[in-house]
Short mmCIF file of C-alpha atoms and ligand atoms in Angstrom, two decimals:
data_model
loop_
_atom_site.label_atom_id
_atom_site.label_comp_id
_atom_site.label_asym_id
_atom_site.label_seq_id
_atom_site.Cartn_x
_atom_site.Cartn_y
_atom_site.Cartn_z
CA MET A 1 109.07 141.42 85.15
CA LYS A 2 111.38 139.44 87.39
CA ILE A 3 111.88 135.71 87.47
CA ASP A 4 111.07 133.65 90.54
CA VAL A 5 113.23 130.66 91.38
CA LEU A 6 112.23 127.48 93.22
CA LEU A 7 115.11 125.55 94.80
CA GLY A 8 115.56 122.43 96.90
CA LEU A 9 117.32 123.36 100.14
CA GLN A 10 118.38 119.88 101.24
CA TRP A 11 119.88 116.90 99.37
CA GLY A 12 117.21 116.80 96.66
CA ASP A 13 113.78 115.14 96.40
CA GLU A 14 112.14 117.81 98.53
CA GLY A 15 109.02 117.80 96.32
CA LYS A 16 110.02 120.44 93.76
CA GLY A 17 108.02 118.86 90.93
CA LYS A 18 104.80 118.87 92.92
CA VAL A 19 105.12 122.52 93.92
CA VAL A 20 106.19 123.78 90.49
CA ASP A 21 103.05 122.15 89.10
CA VAL A 22 100.95 123.82 91.80
CA LEU A 23 102.51 127.25 91.16
CA THR A 24 102.46 127.06 87.35
CA PRO A 25 98.96 128.62 86.93
CA HIS A 26 100.47 131.85 88.34
CA TYR A 27 103.21 131.96 85.67
CA ASP A 28 103.48 132.19 81.89
CA VAL A 29 106.76 130.29 81.59
CA VAL A 30 108.49 127.48 83.50
CA ALA A 31 112.21 126.86 82.93
CA ARG A 32 114.81 124.32 84.04
CA PHE A 33 118.32 125.78 84.37
CA GLN A 34 120.66 122.99 85.53
CA GLY A 35 120.97 119.27 86.07
CA GLY A 36 119.58 116.67 83.72
CA PRO A 37 118.00 113.24 83.93
CA ASN A 38 119.58 112.72 87.35
CA ALA A 39 116.45 114.56 88.51
CA GLY A 40 113.21 112.73 89.18
CA HIS A 41 110.35 115.13 89.85
CA THR A 42 107.07 113.50 90.85
CA LEU A 43 103.64 115.02 90.26
CA GLU A 44 100.29 113.56 91.24
CA PHE A 45 96.87 114.78 90.17
CA GLU A 46 93.52 113.32 89.12
CA GLY A 47 94.66 109.89 90.27
CA GLN A 48 97.69 109.88 87.92
CA LYS A 49 101.36 109.94 88.83
CA TYR A 50 104.12 111.28 86.55
CA VAL A 51 107.88 111.38 87.05
CA LEU A 52 109.69 114.04 85.03
CA ARG A 53 113.43 113.96 84.48
CA SER A 54 114.43 116.54 81.89
CA ILE A 55 111.11 118.16 81.07
CA PRO A 56 109.99 121.07 83.30
CA SER A 57 107.11 120.41 85.70
CA GLY A 58 105.02 123.20 84.14
CA ILE A 59 104.10 120.96 81.23
CA PHE A 60 100.75 119.81 82.66
CA GLN A 61 99.09 123.15 83.31
CA GLY A 62 97.54 124.61 80.16
CA ASP A 63 99.46 126.26 77.42
CA LYS A 64 102.48 127.49 79.34
CA VAL A 65 105.83 127.79 77.63
CA ASN A 66 108.37 125.37 79.12
CA ILE A 67 112.07 125.93 78.54
CA ILE A 68 115.09 123.68 78.95
CA GLY A 69 117.87 126.21 79.53
CA ASN A 70 121.52 126.26 78.52
CA GLY A 71 122.66 125.06 81.96
CA VAL A 72 120.87 121.72 81.57
CA VAL A 73 122.54 118.56 80.24
CA LEU A 74 120.31 116.51 77.97
CA ASP A 75 120.36 112.83 77.06
CA PRO A 76 118.48 112.60 73.73
CA ALA A 77 117.51 108.95 74.21
CA LEU A 78 116.05 109.50 77.69
CA PHE A 79 114.46 112.75 76.54
CA LYS A 80 112.73 110.97 73.65
CA ALA A 81 111.37 108.26 75.94
CA GLU A 82 110.10 110.84 78.44
CA ALA A 83 108.53 113.11 75.83
CA GLU A 84 106.90 110.25 73.93
CA ALA A 85 105.39 108.84 77.13
CA LEU A 86 103.90 112.26 77.92
CA GLU A 87 102.51 112.64 74.42
CA ALA A 88 101.01 109.14 74.61
CA SER A 89 99.28 110.03 77.88
CA GLY A 90 97.56 113.00 76.26
CA HIS A 91 100.05 115.78 76.99
CA PRO A 92 101.37 117.10 73.68
CA LEU A 93 104.47 119.20 74.16
CA LYS A 94 106.21 119.82 70.85
CA GLU A 95 104.77 123.32 70.50
CA ARG A 96 105.23 124.24 74.15
CA LEU A 97 108.68 122.94 74.97
CA HIS A 98 111.66 125.01 73.86
CA ILE A 99 115.20 123.73 74.20
CA SER A 100 118.34 125.84 74.39
CA LYS A 101 120.84 125.25 71.62
CA LYS A 102 123.51 125.85 74.25
CA ALA A 103 122.43 122.95 76.49
CA HIS A 104 125.07 120.21 76.46
CA LEU A 105 124.44 116.69 75.21
CA ILE A 106 125.02 113.61 77.35
CA LEU A 107 126.69 111.05 75.04
CA PRO A 108 126.36 107.29 75.53
CA THR A 109 130.09 107.30 76.38
CA HIS A 110 129.47 109.89 79.14
CA ARG A 111 127.27 107.33 80.87
CA LEU A 112 129.99 104.72 80.51
CA LEU A 113 132.55 107.14 81.94
CA ASP A 114 130.25 107.85 84.89
CA ALA A 115 130.15 104.10 85.63
CA ALA A 116 133.89 103.67 85.05
CA TYR A 117 134.87 106.57 87.34
CA GLU A 118 132.54 105.31 90.06
CA ALA A 119 133.98 101.79 89.79
CA ALA A 120 137.52 103.20 89.97
CA LYS A 121 136.66 105.08 93.17
CA GLY A 122 135.71 101.86 94.96
CA ASP A 123 134.52 102.58 98.51
CA ALA A 124 134.87 106.32 97.93
CA LYS A 125 132.26 106.31 95.16
CA VAL A 126 129.72 109.15 95.09
CA GLY A 127 126.76 106.91 94.37
CA THR A 128 125.78 108.90 91.28
CA THR A 129 122.58 108.30 89.38
CA GLY A 130 124.70 106.82 86.57
CA LYS A 131 123.27 109.20 83.97
CA GLY A 132 126.60 110.63 82.81
CA ILE A 133 126.10 113.96 84.56
CA GLY A 134 129.64 114.47 85.91
CA PRO A 135 131.49 113.54 82.69
CA THR A 136 129.17 115.75 80.60
CA TYR A 137 129.73 118.82 82.77
CA THR A 138 133.45 117.97 82.85
CA ASP A 139 133.53 118.13 79.04
CA LYS A 140 131.56 121.37 79.10
CA ILE A 141 134.00 123.07 81.47
CA SER A 142 137.07 121.67 79.71
CA ARG A 143 135.66 122.98 76.41
CA ASN A 144 135.17 119.56 74.85
CA GLY A 145 131.39 119.30 75.01
CA ILE A 146 128.81 118.97 72.25
CA ARG A 147 125.78 121.22 72.43
CA VAL A 148 122.22 120.75 71.23
CA GLY A 149 122.81 123.39 68.52
CA ASP A 150 125.66 121.27 67.16
CA ILE A 151 123.23 118.62 65.90
CA LEU A 152 122.36 121.03 63.10
CA HIS A 153 125.93 121.39 61.68
CA ASP A 154 128.84 119.06 61.15
CA PHE A 155 127.57 116.83 63.88
CA ASP A 156 128.97 113.42 62.89
CA LYS A 157 132.54 114.68 63.04
CA LYS A 158 132.08 116.26 66.47
CA TYR A 159 130.46 113.10 67.78
CA ALA A 160 133.20 110.84 66.41
CA GLN A 161 135.93 113.00 67.98
CA ALA A 162 134.26 113.04 71.40
CA LYS A 163 133.56 109.30 71.27
CA ALA A 164 137.18 108.52 70.36
CA ARG A 165 138.43 110.63 73.25
CA HIS A 166 136.08 108.92 75.68
CA GLU A 167 136.98 105.46 74.41
CA GLN A 168 140.64 106.14 75.09
CA ILE A 169 139.85 106.96 78.71
CA LEU A 170 137.59 103.91 79.06
CA LYS A 171 140.39 101.75 77.70
CA SER A 172 142.85 103.19 80.20
CA LEU A 173 140.41 102.28 82.97
CA ASN A 174 140.03 98.73 81.58
CA PHE A 175 136.28 99.30 81.39
CA GLU A 176 134.44 96.84 79.18
CA TYR A 177 131.32 97.82 77.33
CA ASP A 178 129.09 97.36 74.31
CA LEU A 179 127.73 100.59 72.86
CA THR A 180 125.57 99.19 70.07
CA GLU A 181 122.10 99.46 71.65
CA ALA A 182 122.73 102.68 73.52
CA GLU A 183 124.16 104.39 70.46
CA LYS A 184 121.19 103.37 68.32
CA ALA A 185 118.68 104.79 70.82
CA TRP A 186 120.82 107.91 71.18
CA PHE A 187 120.85 108.70 67.46
CA GLU A 188 117.09 108.13 67.31
CA GLY A 189 116.89 110.68 70.12
CA ILE A 190 118.97 113.16 68.12
CA GLU A 191 116.57 112.91 65.16
CA TYR A 192 113.63 113.31 67.54
CA LEU A 193 115.17 116.43 69.10
CA LYS A 194 115.19 118.13 65.71
CA GLN A 195 111.38 118.28 65.83
CA PHE A 196 111.45 120.68 68.78
CA HIS A 197 111.93 124.45 68.92
CA LEU A 198 115.67 124.75 69.42
CA VAL A 199 116.19 128.28 70.70
CA ASP A 200 118.65 130.75 72.16
CA SER A 201 116.96 130.62 75.55
CA GLU A 202 118.77 133.69 76.92
CA HIS A 203 117.19 135.82 74.18
CA GLU A 204 113.84 134.13 74.62
CA VAL A 205 113.66 134.48 78.41
CA ASN A 206 114.75 138.12 78.38
CA ARG A 207 112.29 138.95 75.60
CA LEU A 208 109.46 137.30 77.52
CA LEU A 209 110.40 139.24 80.67
CA ALA A 210 110.48 142.49 78.69
CA GLU A 211 106.99 141.69 77.38
CA GLY A 212 105.78 141.43 80.98
CA LYS A 213 105.58 137.64 81.13
CA SER A 214 106.22 135.89 84.44
CA VAL A 215 108.82 133.13 84.65
CA LEU A 216 109.31 130.40 87.27
CA CYS A 217 112.67 128.61 87.33
CA GLU A 218 112.60 125.01 88.53
CA GLY A 219 115.72 123.86 90.36
CA ALA A 220 116.84 120.26 90.31
CA GLN A 221 118.78 118.44 93.06
CA GLY A 222 119.27 120.61 96.16
CA THR A 223 121.60 123.17 97.71
CA MET A 224 123.48 120.51 99.70
CA LEU A 225 124.33 118.86 96.35
CA ASP A 226 125.69 122.08 94.80
CA ILE A 227 129.14 121.69 93.23
CA ASP A 228 130.52 124.65 95.22
CA PHE A 229 128.48 124.77 98.42
CA GLY A 230 127.30 121.18 98.89
CA SER A 231 128.97 118.36 100.82
CA TYR A 232 131.85 118.13 98.32
CA PRO A 233 132.85 115.73 96.78
CA PHE A 234 129.53 113.98 97.44
CA VAL A 235 127.61 116.40 95.25
CA THR A 236 126.33 116.72 91.72
CA SER A 237 128.26 118.62 89.03
CA SER A 238 126.16 121.75 88.60
CA ASN A 239 125.31 124.90 90.54
CA THR A 240 122.00 124.06 92.11
CA VAL A 241 121.94 127.35 94.08
CA CYS A 242 120.00 130.45 93.03
CA ALA A 243 122.96 131.89 91.10
CA GLY A 244 122.73 128.82 88.83
CA ALA A 245 119.46 130.22 87.45
CA CYS A 246 121.37 133.28 86.15
CA THR A 247 124.08 131.29 84.38
CA GLY A 248 121.78 128.43 83.40
CA LEU A 249 119.26 130.64 81.60
CA GLY A 250 121.12 133.84 80.76
CA VAL A 251 119.31 136.21 83.08
CA ALA A 252 121.05 138.91 85.11
CA PRO A 253 121.07 138.73 88.93
CA ASN A 254 118.96 141.91 89.17
CA LYS A 255 116.16 140.05 87.34
CA ILE A 256 115.69 137.57 90.18
CA GLY A 257 112.47 138.13 92.14
CA ASP A 258 111.21 135.75 94.80
CA VAL A 259 113.28 132.72 95.76
CA TYR A 260 111.17 129.81 96.99
CA GLY A 261 113.15 127.46 99.20
CA ILE A 262 111.61 124.04 99.57
CA PHE A 263 112.39 121.52 102.31
CA LYS A 264 110.94 118.41 103.90
CA ALA A 265 109.70 118.53 107.51
CA TYR A 266 112.54 116.03 108.05
CA CYS A 267 115.53 115.26 105.82
CA THR A 268 116.63 112.63 103.30
CA ARG A 269 119.63 111.89 101.16
CA VAL A 270 120.25 109.31 98.42
CA GLY A 271 123.72 108.16 97.44
CA ALA A 272 126.87 108.39 99.53
CA GLY A 273 128.20 111.27 101.62
CA PRO A 274 127.89 112.83 105.05
CA PHE A 275 124.45 113.36 106.62
CA PRO A 276 124.77 114.55 110.24
CA THR A 277 121.16 113.92 111.31
CA GLU A 278 120.81 110.50 109.66
CA LEU A 279 118.84 107.98 111.71
CA PHE A 280 119.96 104.37 111.64
CA ASP A 281 117.25 103.17 114.01
CA GLU A 282 113.54 102.29 113.86
CA THR A 283 112.61 105.99 113.62
CA GLY A 284 114.61 106.32 110.38
CA LYS A 285 112.93 103.22 109.03
CA THR A 286 109.48 104.52 110.01
CA ILE A 287 110.09 107.81 108.19
CA ARG A 288 111.28 105.90 105.11
CA ASP A 289 108.19 103.68 105.13
CA LEU A 290 105.67 106.45 105.80
CA GLY A 291 107.31 108.87 103.37
CA HIS A 292 107.86 106.20 100.67
CA GLU A 293 111.44 107.37 100.57
CA TYR A 294 112.73 105.50 97.55
CA GLY A 295 114.39 107.24 94.59
CA ALA A 296 112.02 108.38 91.82
CA VAL A 297 114.66 107.51 89.18
CA THR A 298 116.85 104.78 90.63
CA GLY A 299 114.45 103.24 93.17
CA ARG A 300 117.29 103.39 95.70
CA GLU A 301 116.42 103.61 99.39
CA ARG A 302 116.70 107.18 100.61
CA ARG A 303 118.56 107.68 103.87
CA CYS A 304 116.30 109.44 106.41
CA GLY A 305 116.89 111.69 109.40
CA TRP A 306 115.64 114.69 111.36
CA ILE A 307 115.54 118.19 109.95
CA ASP A 308 118.95 119.90 109.99
CA LEU A 309 118.51 123.63 110.64
CA VAL A 310 122.26 124.32 110.51
CA ALA A 311 122.37 123.12 106.90
CA LEU A 312 119.00 124.75 106.10
CA LYS A 313 120.13 128.14 107.43
CA TYR A 314 123.20 127.88 105.23
CA ALA A 315 121.03 127.07 102.20
CA VAL A 316 118.69 130.00 102.95
CA MET A 317 121.77 132.24 103.08
CA VAL A 318 123.49 131.16 99.85
CA ASP A 319 120.21 131.06 97.92
CA GLY A 320 118.72 134.31 99.26
CA VAL A 321 115.44 132.54 100.04
CA THR A 322 112.44 134.88 100.44
CA ARG A 323 109.68 132.29 100.95
CA LEU A 324 109.81 128.83 102.42
CA ILE A 325 107.76 125.79 101.48
CA MET A 326 107.51 122.84 103.87
CA MET A 327 106.78 119.43 102.36
CA LYS A 328 105.68 116.03 103.65
CA SER A 329 104.40 117.32 107.00
CA ASP A 330 101.96 114.39 107.03
CA VAL A 331 104.83 111.89 107.29
CA LEU A 332 105.41 113.06 110.89
CA ASP A 333 101.70 112.88 111.85
CA GLY A 334 102.10 109.92 114.19
CA PHE A 335 105.18 111.01 116.14
CA ASP A 336 104.90 111.90 119.86
CA THR A 337 107.90 114.18 119.60
CA ILE A 338 109.92 115.59 116.72
CA LYS A 339 113.58 116.53 116.80
CA ALA A 340 115.26 119.43 115.04
CA CYS A 341 119.03 119.87 114.83
CA VAL A 342 119.93 123.44 115.85
CA ALA A 343 123.71 123.16 116.17
CA TYR A 344 126.62 120.78 115.55
CA ARG A 345 129.08 119.60 118.17
CA VAL A 346 132.55 119.47 116.61
CA ASN A 347 135.55 118.43 118.76
CA GLY A 348 133.51 119.16 121.89
CA GLU A 349 132.61 122.65 120.73
CA GLU A 350 129.10 123.69 119.74
CA ILE A 351 128.77 125.59 116.45
CA ASP A 352 125.64 126.93 114.77
CA TYR A 353 127.13 127.57 111.33
CA PHE A 354 127.76 125.13 108.49
CA PRO A 355 131.48 124.26 108.61
CA PHE A 356 133.97 123.56 105.79
CA ASP A 357 133.58 119.82 106.18
CA ILE A 358 130.79 117.77 107.74
CA ALA A 359 132.39 114.44 106.88
CA GLU A 360 133.72 113.49 110.29
CA GLY A 361 133.17 114.21 113.95
CA VAL A 362 130.03 116.28 113.48
CA GLU A 363 127.37 115.45 116.06
CA PRO A 364 123.90 116.99 115.86
CA VAL A 365 122.56 118.96 118.82
CA TYR A 366 118.80 118.58 118.97
CA VAL A 367 115.82 120.33 120.47
CA GLU A 368 112.69 118.27 120.88
CA LEU A 369 109.22 119.54 120.04
CA PRO A 370 105.81 117.97 120.70
CA GLY A 371 104.25 116.13 117.73
CA TRP A 372 100.77 117.10 116.45
CA LYS A 373 99.35 113.56 116.38
CA THR A 374 96.74 114.58 113.81
CA ASP A 375 95.98 113.38 110.28
CA MET A 376 97.14 116.36 108.21
CA THR A 377 96.35 114.80 104.83
CA ARG A 378 92.75 116.01 104.67
CA MET A 379 93.41 119.58 105.77
CA THR A 380 92.43 122.30 103.34
CA SER A 381 93.24 125.49 105.25
CA GLU A 382 95.72 126.73 107.82
CA ASP A 383 92.76 127.45 110.13
CA GLU A 384 92.56 123.69 110.73
CA PHE A 385 96.21 123.30 111.81
CA PRO A 386 96.65 121.87 115.31
CA GLU A 387 98.45 124.01 117.90
CA GLU A 388 101.57 121.82 117.97
CA PHE A 389 101.87 122.02 114.18
CA ASN A 390 101.67 125.82 114.27
CA ALA A 391 104.30 125.78 117.02
CA TYR A 392 106.61 123.71 114.77
CA LEU A 393 106.11 126.20 111.90
CA THR A 394 106.79 129.19 114.16
CA PHE A 395 109.91 127.52 115.56
CA LEU A 396 111.28 126.89 112.05
CA GLU A 397 110.45 130.43 110.91
CA GLU A 398 112.27 131.88 113.92
CA GLN A 399 115.30 129.70 113.30
CA LEU A 400 115.44 130.36 109.55
CA GLY A 401 114.27 133.97 109.52
CA VAL A 402 111.98 133.48 106.50
CA PRO A 403 108.18 132.90 106.41
CA ILE A 404 106.77 129.50 105.49
CA LYS A 405 104.20 130.35 102.83
CA ILE A 406 103.14 126.90 101.62
CA VAL A 407 102.67 123.65 103.51
CA SER A 408 102.25 120.33 101.70
CA VAL A 409 100.26 117.59 103.42
CA GLY A 410 100.27 114.83 100.80
CA PRO A 411 101.56 114.02 97.31
CA ASP A 412 98.48 115.19 95.41
CA ARG A 413 98.27 118.62 93.79
CA GLU A 414 95.23 119.33 95.97
CA GLN A 415 97.04 118.55 99.23
CA THR A 416 98.73 121.93 99.31
CA ILE A 417 97.92 124.72 101.74
CA VAL A 418 98.87 128.35 101.16
CA ARG A 419 99.38 130.37 104.35
CA TYR A 420 98.19 133.96 104.39
CA THR A 421 99.97 135.01 107.57
CA GLU A 422 101.46 138.52 107.70
CA GLU A 423 105.10 138.81 106.64
P1 GDP B 501 111.61 116.33 93.70
O1 GDP B 501 112.77 115.63 93.07
O2 GDP B 501 112.04 117.46 94.59
O3 GDP B 501 110.57 116.78 92.70
O4 GDP B 501 110.91 115.26 94.65
P2 GDP B 501 110.63 113.70 94.31
O5 GDP B 501 109.49 113.63 93.37
O6 GDP B 501 111.87 113.00 93.95
O7 GDP B 501 110.25 113.17 95.75
C1 GDP B 501 109.20 113.68 96.49
C2 GDP B 501 108.22 112.52 96.79
O8 GDP B 501 107.35 112.91 97.82
C3 GDP B 501 107.34 112.16 95.61
O9 GDP B 501 107.06 110.78 95.67
C4 GDP B 501 106.08 112.98 95.87
O10 GDP B 501 104.93 112.41 95.27
C5 GDP B 501 106.00 112.92 97.36
N1 GDP B 501 105.39 114.09 98.03
C6 GDP B 501 105.48 115.39 97.68
N2 GDP B 501 104.89 116.17 98.62
C7 GDP B 501 104.41 115.32 99.56
C8 GDP B 501 103.72 115.52 100.80
O11 GDP B 501 103.44 116.63 101.24
N3 GDP B 501 103.42 114.39 101.53
C9 GDP B 501 103.75 113.15 101.10
N4 GDP B 501 103.41 112.12 101.88
N5 GDP B 501 104.38 112.93 99.94
C10 GDP B 501 104.73 114.00 99.19
P1 IMO B 502 116.05 115.73 92.22
O1 IMO B 502 116.01 116.84 91.21
C1 IMO B 502 118.45 113.41 95.05
C2 IMO B 502 122.65 112.72 93.97
C3 IMO B 502 123.07 111.31 93.64
C4 IMO B 502 124.51 111.35 94.08
C5 IMO B 502 124.95 112.75 93.68
C6 IMO B 502 125.67 112.83 92.35
O2 IMO B 502 115.09 114.63 91.92
O3 IMO B 502 115.94 116.26 93.60
P2 IMO B 502 124.88 112.67 89.81
O4 IMO B 502 124.17 111.59 89.08
O5 IMO B 502 124.15 113.99 89.82
O6 IMO B 502 126.30 112.84 89.41
O7 IMO B 502 124.93 112.16 91.36
O8 IMO B 502 123.78 113.53 93.64
N1 IMO B 502 121.50 113.23 93.18
C7 IMO B 502 120.27 113.39 93.66
N2 IMO B 502 119.75 113.09 94.87
N3 IMO B 502 117.69 114.02 94.13
C8 IMO B 502 118.19 114.35 92.92
O9 IMO B 502 117.50 115.07 92.00
C9 IMO B 502 119.53 114.01 92.63
N4 IMO B 502 120.34 114.16 91.56
C10 IMO B 502 121.53 113.70 91.91
O10 IMO B 502 122.31 110.37 94.36
O11 IMO B 502 124.59 111.25 95.48
MG1 MG B 503 113.57 113.70 92.92
#
């Protein structure tokens, strides 16, 4: 069997959690391969709403195996809180959730370093989620990290060494802090972690594939936040692109099957950094209000704008997307016309490819399409789609060169329409 990968194509928050939950019945295994509690994946069903941060979104659908892969960074204290809340709401997970021993641990001092580095950057700050993501991946790459498997051997010494190193840096940055509470919760999280199946996920995933089991990989963040291909330096610290699933789980590139690319019918971004199609006017505000565009983790206002097909085409290319999924169509229900950015104007010249830098002087070139002016939220089949909506889908498919196979028309699991059009 091959593994399918689901990836955000924009700046995150495309609706990955919702769709992974919807697709899970078709798979035996759901796995996260990068990121950590910077993610906030929202699922809604049977009148309940859940926000997952480190736990894969396949946890609610029957007895599926859920895996946290080696590419993920894990904060034991946040993980404990998340897992205990799920268990308390009637979703036991200890037997179903397997965690890679090679996943790296976010230490309390990593969170402090995240805050200290951001403060030191002043106006140039990234606007991180403050979860210690960057410093943890920095330690991983510089060969100073502590991994989940380390909690089983000689752990106190490793922790003390890492903490001392971090404290030296914090001191040099004149950063004041009190670790007492955070450290207590963190060590409780470490003890809690020991109750889970700690595995070599590369062996596990490859064995499951060899046994004919189907695996869905759940991306976090989005392609425009990728450490290599995103709007650097305003990015996260992991490879959010499709290749990240290979390194973040230990599967070979020739094991990748379908790549689901997920995007909103418009575009949002949270945190700092360039965003060519951002709207600063009433339209942007309307999209934010109608789409409830506030961060699932931080509650921060998300910046809103029109869909950017230059950036989306780039994402489709680097991810090798085979199927597209369009989310939050309903948010545009009331608009007379809808804009789509098809090119950038840079120094008076029009370009249709994603350039090295989008930080300055990039102006979007738009085409305008008629709105559908229809309540999409109650639709159950593509046969009900209004003409203008179909025209928008066809336009996007032509621009991106990949079929749109799923359309989401509301936050609930049920508000999801599969399209059966010929490929
Ligand atoms: P993720 O990080 O990609 O999983 O996305 P988030 O959960 O951070 O943000 C997506 C938000 O949009 C959540 O509040 C979802 O409940 C909501 N949502 C998902 N799909 C739809 C949709 O089709 N329509 C509307 N109106 N909301 C949606
Ligand atoms: P999901 O999985 C949206 C953004 C932060 C910041 C930058 C770096 O829910 O789509 P970090 O804490 O990772 O060092 O922050 O990346 N960011 C996200 N934006 N959705 C996310 O995750 C994000 N995870 C990180 O706002 O700009
Ligand atoms: Mg999110």
